PDB file of C-alpha atoms in Angstrom:
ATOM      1  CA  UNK G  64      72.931 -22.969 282.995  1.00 36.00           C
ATOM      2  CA  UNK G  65      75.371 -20.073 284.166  1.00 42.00           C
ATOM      3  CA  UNK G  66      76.022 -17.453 282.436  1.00 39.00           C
ATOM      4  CA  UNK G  67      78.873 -14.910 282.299  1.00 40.00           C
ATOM      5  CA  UNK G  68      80.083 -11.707 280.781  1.00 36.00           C
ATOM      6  CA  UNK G  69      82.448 -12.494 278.459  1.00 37.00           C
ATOM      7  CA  UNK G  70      84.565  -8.538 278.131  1.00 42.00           C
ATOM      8  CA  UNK G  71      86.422 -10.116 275.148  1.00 39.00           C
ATOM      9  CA  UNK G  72      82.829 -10.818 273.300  1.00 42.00           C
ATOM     10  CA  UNK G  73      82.224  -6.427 274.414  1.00 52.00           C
ATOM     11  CA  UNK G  74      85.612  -5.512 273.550  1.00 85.00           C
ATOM     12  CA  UNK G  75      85.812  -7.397 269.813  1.00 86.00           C
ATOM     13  CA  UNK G  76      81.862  -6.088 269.657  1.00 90.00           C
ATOM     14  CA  UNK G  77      83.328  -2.257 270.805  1.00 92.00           C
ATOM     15  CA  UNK G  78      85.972  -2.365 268.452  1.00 94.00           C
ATOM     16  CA  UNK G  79      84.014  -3.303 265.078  1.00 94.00           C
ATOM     17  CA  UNK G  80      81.977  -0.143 265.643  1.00 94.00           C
ATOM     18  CA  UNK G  81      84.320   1.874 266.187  1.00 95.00           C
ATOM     19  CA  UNK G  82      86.772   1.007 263.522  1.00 96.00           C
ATOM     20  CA  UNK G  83      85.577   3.231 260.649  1.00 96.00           C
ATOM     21  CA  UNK G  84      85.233   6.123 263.209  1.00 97.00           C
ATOM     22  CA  UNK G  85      89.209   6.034 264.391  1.00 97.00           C
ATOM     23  CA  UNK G  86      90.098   5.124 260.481  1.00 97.00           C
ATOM     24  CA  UNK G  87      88.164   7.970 259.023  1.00 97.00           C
ATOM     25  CA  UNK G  88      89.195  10.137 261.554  1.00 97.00           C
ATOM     26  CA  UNK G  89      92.934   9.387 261.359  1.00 97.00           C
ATOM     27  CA  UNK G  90      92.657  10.261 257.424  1.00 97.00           C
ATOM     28  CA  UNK G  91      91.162  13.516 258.110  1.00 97.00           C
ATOM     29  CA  UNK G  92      93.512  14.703 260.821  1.00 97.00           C
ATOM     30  CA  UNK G  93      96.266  13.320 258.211  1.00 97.00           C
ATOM     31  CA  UNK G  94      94.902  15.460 255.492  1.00 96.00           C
ATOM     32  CA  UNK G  95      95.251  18.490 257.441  1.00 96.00           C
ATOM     33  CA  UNK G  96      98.277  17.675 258.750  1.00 95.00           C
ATOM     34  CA  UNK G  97     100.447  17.288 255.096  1.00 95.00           C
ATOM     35  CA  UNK G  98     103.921  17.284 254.765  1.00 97.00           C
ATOM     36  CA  UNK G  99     105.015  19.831 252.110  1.00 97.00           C
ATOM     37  CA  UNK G 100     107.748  17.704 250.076  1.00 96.00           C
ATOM     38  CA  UNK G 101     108.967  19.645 248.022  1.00 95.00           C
ATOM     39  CA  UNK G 102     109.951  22.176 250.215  1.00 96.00           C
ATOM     40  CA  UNK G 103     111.358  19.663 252.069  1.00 96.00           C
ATOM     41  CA  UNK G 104     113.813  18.716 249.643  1.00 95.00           C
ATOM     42  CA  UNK G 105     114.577  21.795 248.848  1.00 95.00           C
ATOM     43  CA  UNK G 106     115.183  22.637 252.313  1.00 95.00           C
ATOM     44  CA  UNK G 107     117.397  19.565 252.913  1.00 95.00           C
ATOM     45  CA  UNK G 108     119.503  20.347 249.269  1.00 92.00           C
ATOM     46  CA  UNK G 109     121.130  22.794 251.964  1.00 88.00           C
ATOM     47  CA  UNK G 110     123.044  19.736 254.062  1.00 92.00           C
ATOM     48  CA  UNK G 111     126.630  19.693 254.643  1.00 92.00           C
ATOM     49  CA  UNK G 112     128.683  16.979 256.178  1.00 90.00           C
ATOM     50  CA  UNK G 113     129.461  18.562 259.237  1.00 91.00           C
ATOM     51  CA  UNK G 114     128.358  17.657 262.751  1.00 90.00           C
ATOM     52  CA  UNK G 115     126.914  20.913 263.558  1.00 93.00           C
ATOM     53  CA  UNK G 116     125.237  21.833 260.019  1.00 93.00           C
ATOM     54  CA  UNK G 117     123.487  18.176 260.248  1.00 94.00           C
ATOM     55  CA  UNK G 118     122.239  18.584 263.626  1.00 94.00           C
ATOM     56  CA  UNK G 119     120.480  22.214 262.142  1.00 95.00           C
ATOM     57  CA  UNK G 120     119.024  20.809 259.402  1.00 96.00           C
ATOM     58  CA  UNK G 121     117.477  17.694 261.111  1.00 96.00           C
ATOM     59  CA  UNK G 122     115.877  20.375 264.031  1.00 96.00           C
ATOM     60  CA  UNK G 123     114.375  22.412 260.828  1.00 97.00           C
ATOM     61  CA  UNK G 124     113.122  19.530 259.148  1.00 97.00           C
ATOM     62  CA  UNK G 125     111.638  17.975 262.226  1.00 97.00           C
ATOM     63  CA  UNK G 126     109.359  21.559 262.808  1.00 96.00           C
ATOM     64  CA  UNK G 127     107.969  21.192 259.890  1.00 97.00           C
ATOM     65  CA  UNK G 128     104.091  20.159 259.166  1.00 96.00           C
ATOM     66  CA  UNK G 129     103.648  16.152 258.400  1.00 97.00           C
ATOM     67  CA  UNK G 130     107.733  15.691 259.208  1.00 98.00           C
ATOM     68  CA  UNK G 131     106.809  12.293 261.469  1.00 98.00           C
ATOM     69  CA  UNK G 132     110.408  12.079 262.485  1.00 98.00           C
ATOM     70  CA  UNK G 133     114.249  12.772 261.798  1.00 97.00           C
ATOM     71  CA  UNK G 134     116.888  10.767 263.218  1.00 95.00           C
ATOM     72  CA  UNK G 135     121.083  10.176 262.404  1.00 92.00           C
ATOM     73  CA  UNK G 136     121.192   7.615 259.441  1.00 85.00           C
ATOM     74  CA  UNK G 137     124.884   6.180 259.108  1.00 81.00           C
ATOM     75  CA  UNK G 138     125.994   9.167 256.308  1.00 84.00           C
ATOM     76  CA  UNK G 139     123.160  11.790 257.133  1.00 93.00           C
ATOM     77  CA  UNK G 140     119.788  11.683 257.608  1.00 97.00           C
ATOM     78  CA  UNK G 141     116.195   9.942 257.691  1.00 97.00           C
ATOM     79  CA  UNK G 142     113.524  11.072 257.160  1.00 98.00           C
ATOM     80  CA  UNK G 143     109.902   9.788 257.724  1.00 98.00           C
ATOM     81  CA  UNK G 144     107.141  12.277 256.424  1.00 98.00           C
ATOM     82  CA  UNK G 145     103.589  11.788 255.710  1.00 98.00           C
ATOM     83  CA  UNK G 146     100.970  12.383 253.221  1.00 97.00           C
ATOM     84  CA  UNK G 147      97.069  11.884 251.970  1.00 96.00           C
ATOM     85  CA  UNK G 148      97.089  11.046 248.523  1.00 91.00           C
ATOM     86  CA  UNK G 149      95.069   9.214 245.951  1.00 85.00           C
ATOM     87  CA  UNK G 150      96.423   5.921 245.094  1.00 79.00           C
ATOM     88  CA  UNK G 151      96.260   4.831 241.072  1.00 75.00           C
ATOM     89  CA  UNK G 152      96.661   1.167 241.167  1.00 65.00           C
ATOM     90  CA  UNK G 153      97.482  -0.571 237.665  1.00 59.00           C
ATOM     91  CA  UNK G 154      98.927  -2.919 235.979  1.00 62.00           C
ATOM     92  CA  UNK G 155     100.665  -3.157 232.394  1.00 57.00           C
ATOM     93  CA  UNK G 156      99.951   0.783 232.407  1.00 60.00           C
ATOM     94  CA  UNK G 157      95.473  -0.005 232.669  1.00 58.00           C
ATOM     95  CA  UNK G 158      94.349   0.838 235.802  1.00 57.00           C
ATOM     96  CA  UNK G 159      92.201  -0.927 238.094  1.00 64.00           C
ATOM     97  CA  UNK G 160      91.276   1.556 240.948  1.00 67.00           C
ATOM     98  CA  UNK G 161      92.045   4.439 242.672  1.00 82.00           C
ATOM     99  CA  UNK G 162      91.667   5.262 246.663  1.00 86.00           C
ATOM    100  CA  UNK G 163      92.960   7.602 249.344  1.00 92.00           C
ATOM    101  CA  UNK G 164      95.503   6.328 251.698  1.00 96.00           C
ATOM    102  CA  UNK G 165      97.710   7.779 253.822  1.00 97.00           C
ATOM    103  CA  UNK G 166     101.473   7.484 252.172  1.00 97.00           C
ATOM    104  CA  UNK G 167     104.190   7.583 254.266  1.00 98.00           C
ATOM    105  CA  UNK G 168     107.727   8.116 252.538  1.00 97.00           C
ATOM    106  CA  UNK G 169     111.170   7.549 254.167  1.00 97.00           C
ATOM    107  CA  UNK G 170     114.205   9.729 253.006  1.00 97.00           C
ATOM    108  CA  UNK G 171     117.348   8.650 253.583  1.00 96.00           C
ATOM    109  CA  UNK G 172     119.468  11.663 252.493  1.00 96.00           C
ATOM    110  CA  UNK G 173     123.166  12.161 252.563  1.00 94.00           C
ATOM    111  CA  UNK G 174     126.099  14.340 251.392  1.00 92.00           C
ATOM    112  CA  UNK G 175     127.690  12.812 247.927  1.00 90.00           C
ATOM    113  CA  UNK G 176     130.561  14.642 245.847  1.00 85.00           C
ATOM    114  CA  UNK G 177     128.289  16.029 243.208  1.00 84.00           C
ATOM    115  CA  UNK G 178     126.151  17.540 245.941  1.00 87.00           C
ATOM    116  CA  UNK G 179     122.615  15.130 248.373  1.00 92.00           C
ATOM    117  CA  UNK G 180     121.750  12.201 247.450  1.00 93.00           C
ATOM    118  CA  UNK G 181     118.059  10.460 248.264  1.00 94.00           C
ATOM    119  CA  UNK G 182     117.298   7.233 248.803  1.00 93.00           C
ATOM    120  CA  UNK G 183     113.430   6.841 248.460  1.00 95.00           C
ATOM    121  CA  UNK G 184     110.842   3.876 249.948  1.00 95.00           C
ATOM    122  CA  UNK G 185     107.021   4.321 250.788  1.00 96.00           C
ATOM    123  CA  UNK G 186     104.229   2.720 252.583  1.00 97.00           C
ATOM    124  CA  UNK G 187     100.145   3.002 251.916  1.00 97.00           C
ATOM    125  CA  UNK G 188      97.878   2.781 254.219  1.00 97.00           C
ATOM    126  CA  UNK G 189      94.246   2.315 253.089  1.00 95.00           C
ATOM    127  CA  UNK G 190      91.489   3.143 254.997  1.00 96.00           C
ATOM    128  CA  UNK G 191      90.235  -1.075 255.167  1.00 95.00           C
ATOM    129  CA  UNK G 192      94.262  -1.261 256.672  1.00 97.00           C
ATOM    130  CA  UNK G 193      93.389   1.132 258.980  1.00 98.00           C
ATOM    131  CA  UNK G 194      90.120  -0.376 259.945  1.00 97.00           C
ATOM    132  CA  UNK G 195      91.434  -3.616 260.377  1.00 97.00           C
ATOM    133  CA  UNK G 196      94.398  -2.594 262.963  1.00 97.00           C
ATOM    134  CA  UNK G 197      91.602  -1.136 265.333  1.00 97.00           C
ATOM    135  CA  UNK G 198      89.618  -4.574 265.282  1.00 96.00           C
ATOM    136  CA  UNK G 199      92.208  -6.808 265.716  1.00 96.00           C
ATOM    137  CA  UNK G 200      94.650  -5.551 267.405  1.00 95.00           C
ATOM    138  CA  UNK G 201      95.064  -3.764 271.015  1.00 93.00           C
ATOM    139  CA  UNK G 202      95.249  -0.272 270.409  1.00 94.00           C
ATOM    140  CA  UNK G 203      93.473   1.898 272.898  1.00 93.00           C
ATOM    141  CA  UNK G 204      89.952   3.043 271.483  1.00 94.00           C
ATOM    142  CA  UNK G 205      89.804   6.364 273.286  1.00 93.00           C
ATOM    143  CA  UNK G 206      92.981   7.827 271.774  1.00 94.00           C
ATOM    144  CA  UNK G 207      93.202   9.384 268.173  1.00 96.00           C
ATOM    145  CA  UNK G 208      94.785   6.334 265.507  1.00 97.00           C
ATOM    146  CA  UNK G 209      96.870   8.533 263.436  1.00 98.00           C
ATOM    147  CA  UNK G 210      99.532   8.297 266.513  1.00 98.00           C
ATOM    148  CA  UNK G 211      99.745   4.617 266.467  1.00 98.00           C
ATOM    149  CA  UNK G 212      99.392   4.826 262.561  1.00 98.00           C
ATOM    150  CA  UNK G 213     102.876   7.018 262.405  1.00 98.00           C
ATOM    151  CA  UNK G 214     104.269   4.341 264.214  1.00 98.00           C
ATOM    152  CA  UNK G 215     103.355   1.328 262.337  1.00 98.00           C
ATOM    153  CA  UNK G 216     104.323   3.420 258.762  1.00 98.00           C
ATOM    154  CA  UNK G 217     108.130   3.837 260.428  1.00 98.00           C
ATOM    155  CA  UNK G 218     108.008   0.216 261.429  1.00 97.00           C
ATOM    156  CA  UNK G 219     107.096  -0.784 257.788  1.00 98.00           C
ATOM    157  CA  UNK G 220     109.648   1.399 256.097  1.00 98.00           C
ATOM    158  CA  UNK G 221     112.381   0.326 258.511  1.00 96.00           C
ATOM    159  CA  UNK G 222     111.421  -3.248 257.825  1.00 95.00           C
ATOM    160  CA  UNK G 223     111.526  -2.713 253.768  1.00 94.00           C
ATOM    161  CA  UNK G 224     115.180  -0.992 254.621  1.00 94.00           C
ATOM    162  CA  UNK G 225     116.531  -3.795 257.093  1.00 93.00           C
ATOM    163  CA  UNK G 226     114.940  -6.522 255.147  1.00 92.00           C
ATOM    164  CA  UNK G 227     112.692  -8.113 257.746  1.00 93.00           C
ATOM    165  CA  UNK G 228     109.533  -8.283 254.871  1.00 93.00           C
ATOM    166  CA  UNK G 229     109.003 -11.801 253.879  1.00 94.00           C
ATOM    167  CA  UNK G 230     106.544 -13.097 251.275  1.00 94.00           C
ATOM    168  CA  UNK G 231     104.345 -16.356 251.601  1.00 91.00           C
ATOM    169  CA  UNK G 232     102.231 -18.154 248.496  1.00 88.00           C
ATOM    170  CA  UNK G 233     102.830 -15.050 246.779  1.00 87.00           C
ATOM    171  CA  UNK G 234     101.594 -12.457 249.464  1.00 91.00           C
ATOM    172  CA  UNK G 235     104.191 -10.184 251.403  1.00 95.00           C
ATOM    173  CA  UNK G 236     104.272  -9.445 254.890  1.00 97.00           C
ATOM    174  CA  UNK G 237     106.010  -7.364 257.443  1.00 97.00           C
ATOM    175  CA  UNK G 238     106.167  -7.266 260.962  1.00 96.00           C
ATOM    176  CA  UNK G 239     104.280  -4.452 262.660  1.00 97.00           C
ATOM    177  CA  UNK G 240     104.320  -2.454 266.339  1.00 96.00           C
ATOM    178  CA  UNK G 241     101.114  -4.197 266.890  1.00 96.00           C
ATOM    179  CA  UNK G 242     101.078  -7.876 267.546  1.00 95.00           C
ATOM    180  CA  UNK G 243     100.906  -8.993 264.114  1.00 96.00           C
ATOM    181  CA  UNK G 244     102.234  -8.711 260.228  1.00 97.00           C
ATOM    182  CA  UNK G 245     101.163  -6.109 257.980  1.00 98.00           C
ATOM    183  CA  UNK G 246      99.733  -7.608 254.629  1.00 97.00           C
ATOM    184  CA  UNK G 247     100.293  -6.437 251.183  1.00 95.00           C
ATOM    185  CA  UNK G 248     102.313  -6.125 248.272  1.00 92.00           C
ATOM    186  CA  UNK G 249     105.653  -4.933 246.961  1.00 91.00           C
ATOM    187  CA  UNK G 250     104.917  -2.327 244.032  1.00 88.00           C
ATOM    188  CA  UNK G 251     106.732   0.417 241.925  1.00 85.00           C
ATOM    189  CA  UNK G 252     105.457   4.218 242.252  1.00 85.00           C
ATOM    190  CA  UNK G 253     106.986   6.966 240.078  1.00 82.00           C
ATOM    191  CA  UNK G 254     108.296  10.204 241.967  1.00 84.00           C
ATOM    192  CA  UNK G 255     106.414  12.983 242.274  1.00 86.00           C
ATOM    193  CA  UNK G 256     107.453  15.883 239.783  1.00 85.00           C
ATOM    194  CA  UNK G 257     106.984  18.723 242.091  1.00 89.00           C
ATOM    195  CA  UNK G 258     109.988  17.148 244.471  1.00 91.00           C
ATOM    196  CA  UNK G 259     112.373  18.038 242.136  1.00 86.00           C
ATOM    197  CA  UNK G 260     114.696  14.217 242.525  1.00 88.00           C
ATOM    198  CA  UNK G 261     115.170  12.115 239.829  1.00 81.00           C
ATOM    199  CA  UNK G 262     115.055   8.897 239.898  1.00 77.00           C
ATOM    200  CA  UNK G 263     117.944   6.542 238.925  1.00 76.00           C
ATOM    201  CA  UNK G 264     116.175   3.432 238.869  1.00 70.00           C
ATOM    202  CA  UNK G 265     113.547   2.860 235.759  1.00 63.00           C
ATOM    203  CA  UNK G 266     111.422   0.961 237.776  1.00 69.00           C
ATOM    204  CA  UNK G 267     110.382   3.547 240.137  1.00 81.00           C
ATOM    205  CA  UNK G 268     110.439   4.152 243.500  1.00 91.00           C
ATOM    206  CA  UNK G 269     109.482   0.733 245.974  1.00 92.00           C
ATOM    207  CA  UNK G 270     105.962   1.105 247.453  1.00 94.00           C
ATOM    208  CA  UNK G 271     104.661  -1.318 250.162  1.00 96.00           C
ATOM    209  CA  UNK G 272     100.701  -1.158 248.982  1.00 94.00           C
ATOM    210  CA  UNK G 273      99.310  -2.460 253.042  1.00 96.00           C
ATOM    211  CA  UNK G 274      95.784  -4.324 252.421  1.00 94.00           C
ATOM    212  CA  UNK G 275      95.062  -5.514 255.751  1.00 97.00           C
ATOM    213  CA  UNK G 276      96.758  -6.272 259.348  1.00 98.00           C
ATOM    214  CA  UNK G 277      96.610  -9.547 260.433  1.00 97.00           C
ATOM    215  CA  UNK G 278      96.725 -10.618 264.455  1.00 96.00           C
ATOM    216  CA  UNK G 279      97.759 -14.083 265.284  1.00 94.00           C
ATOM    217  CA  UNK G 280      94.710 -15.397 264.743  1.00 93.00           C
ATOM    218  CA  UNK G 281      94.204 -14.266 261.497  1.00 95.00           C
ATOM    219  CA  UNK G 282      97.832 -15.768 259.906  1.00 96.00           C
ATOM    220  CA  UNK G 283      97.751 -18.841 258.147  1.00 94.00           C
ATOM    221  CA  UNK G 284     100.241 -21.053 260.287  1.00 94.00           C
ATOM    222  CA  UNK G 285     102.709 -21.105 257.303  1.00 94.00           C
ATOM    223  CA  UNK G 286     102.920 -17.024 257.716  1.00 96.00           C
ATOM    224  CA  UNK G 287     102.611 -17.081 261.563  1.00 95.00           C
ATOM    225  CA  UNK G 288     105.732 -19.487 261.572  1.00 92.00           C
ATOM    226  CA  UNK G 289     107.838 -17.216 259.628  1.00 93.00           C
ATOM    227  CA  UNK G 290     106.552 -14.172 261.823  1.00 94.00           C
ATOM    228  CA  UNK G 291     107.890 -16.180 264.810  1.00 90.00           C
ATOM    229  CA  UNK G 292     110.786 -17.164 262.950  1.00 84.00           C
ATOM    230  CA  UNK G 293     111.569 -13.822 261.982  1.00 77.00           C
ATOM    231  CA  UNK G 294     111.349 -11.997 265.342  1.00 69.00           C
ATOM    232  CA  UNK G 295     113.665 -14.830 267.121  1.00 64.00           C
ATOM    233  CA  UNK G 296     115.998 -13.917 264.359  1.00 64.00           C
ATOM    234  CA  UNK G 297     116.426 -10.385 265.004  1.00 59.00           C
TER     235      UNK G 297
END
């Protein structure tokens, strides 16, 4: 009988250990590296429509602590920032549980005639999301997560805002960076009072609650179809 080194078998074996490491460490350089919101908004209450105001603003918010990244939306500005927070999960006003995920929330902020105006949509990642995208996906294992994780929290926001989620027997999924979908649910979350915005929809804020990541191999065929079917679309 021969026998050979399989370096999938060591890699798949490499990457289950390590997976709580990178996750836990990703949420602890998060937490230390918060975005301050609302003096954020405050700070971005100061736009004007002008080429050369706009291109100030976006250089201040963008040197600011947990400010992912600003770029030109089509009438201002968006803005990805990130957070640590504890997630109250509930239904019909009971709650279930509670856990710490890193939140990341995407501003979309232009100049209206009564002054800015905010248009609000965030993603959760839990730390068993986290987890999963180091053992079934590619990421290197000798680089710090939270990089990759910025990445992936864009991609999901820019997905809810272009419409590229699609749900399957009731579960939602989005494409990610990584080779695979992102798995989860749609929810509401209320805004934060400290920020200062109100909100103009009753229902709250939309919230894409990420469970797990799922690599080809994971995805029932029905939800690897529309993956496929989705990406030749775009």
């Amino acid at each position: 009988m021969q026998i050979q080194h399989s370096h999938f078998a060591t890699n798949a074996s490499l990457r289950t250990a390590l997976k709580r490491g990178l996750a836990r460490q990703a949420m602890s350089h998060a937490a230390q590296a918060e975005a301050d919101v609302a003096a954020l908004v405050r700070l971005s209450t100061n736009m004007r429509p002008n080429a050369k105001a706009m291109h100030r603003l976006a250089q201040q918010l963008a040197s600011r602590k947990g400010v992912v990244k600003v770029a030109k939306g089509d009438e201002g500005l968006v803005v990805f920032v990130r957070n640590v927070c504890q997630i109250r999960n509930q239904i019909d006003q009971q709650e279930l549980f509670t856990e710490t995920a890193v939140v990341y929330t995407r501003f979309a902020i232009r100049c209206l005639r009564t002054g800015v105006g905010y248009h609000v949509s965030r993603a959760s990642f839990c730390l068993h999301a986290l987890e999963r995208l180091v053992e079934r996906s590619a990421v290197a294992l000798d680089r710090p997560l939270l990089p990759v994780a910025d990445q992936e929290g864009m991609r999901v926001l820019r997905g809810l805002a272009q419409g590229r989620d699609f749900t399957e027997s009731g579960d939602h999924f989005i494409p990610a960076v990584a080779n695979g979908v992102w798995a989860g649910g749609l929810d509401q979350a209320a805004l934060d009072e400290d920020w200062g915005l109100v909100c103009n929809d009753a229902a709250g804020v939309p919230l894409f609650s990420v469970r797990t990541f799922l690599s080809e191999d994971e995805m029932r065929p029905t939800v690897w179809y529309s993956w496929k079917q989705e990406a030749s679309d775009r």
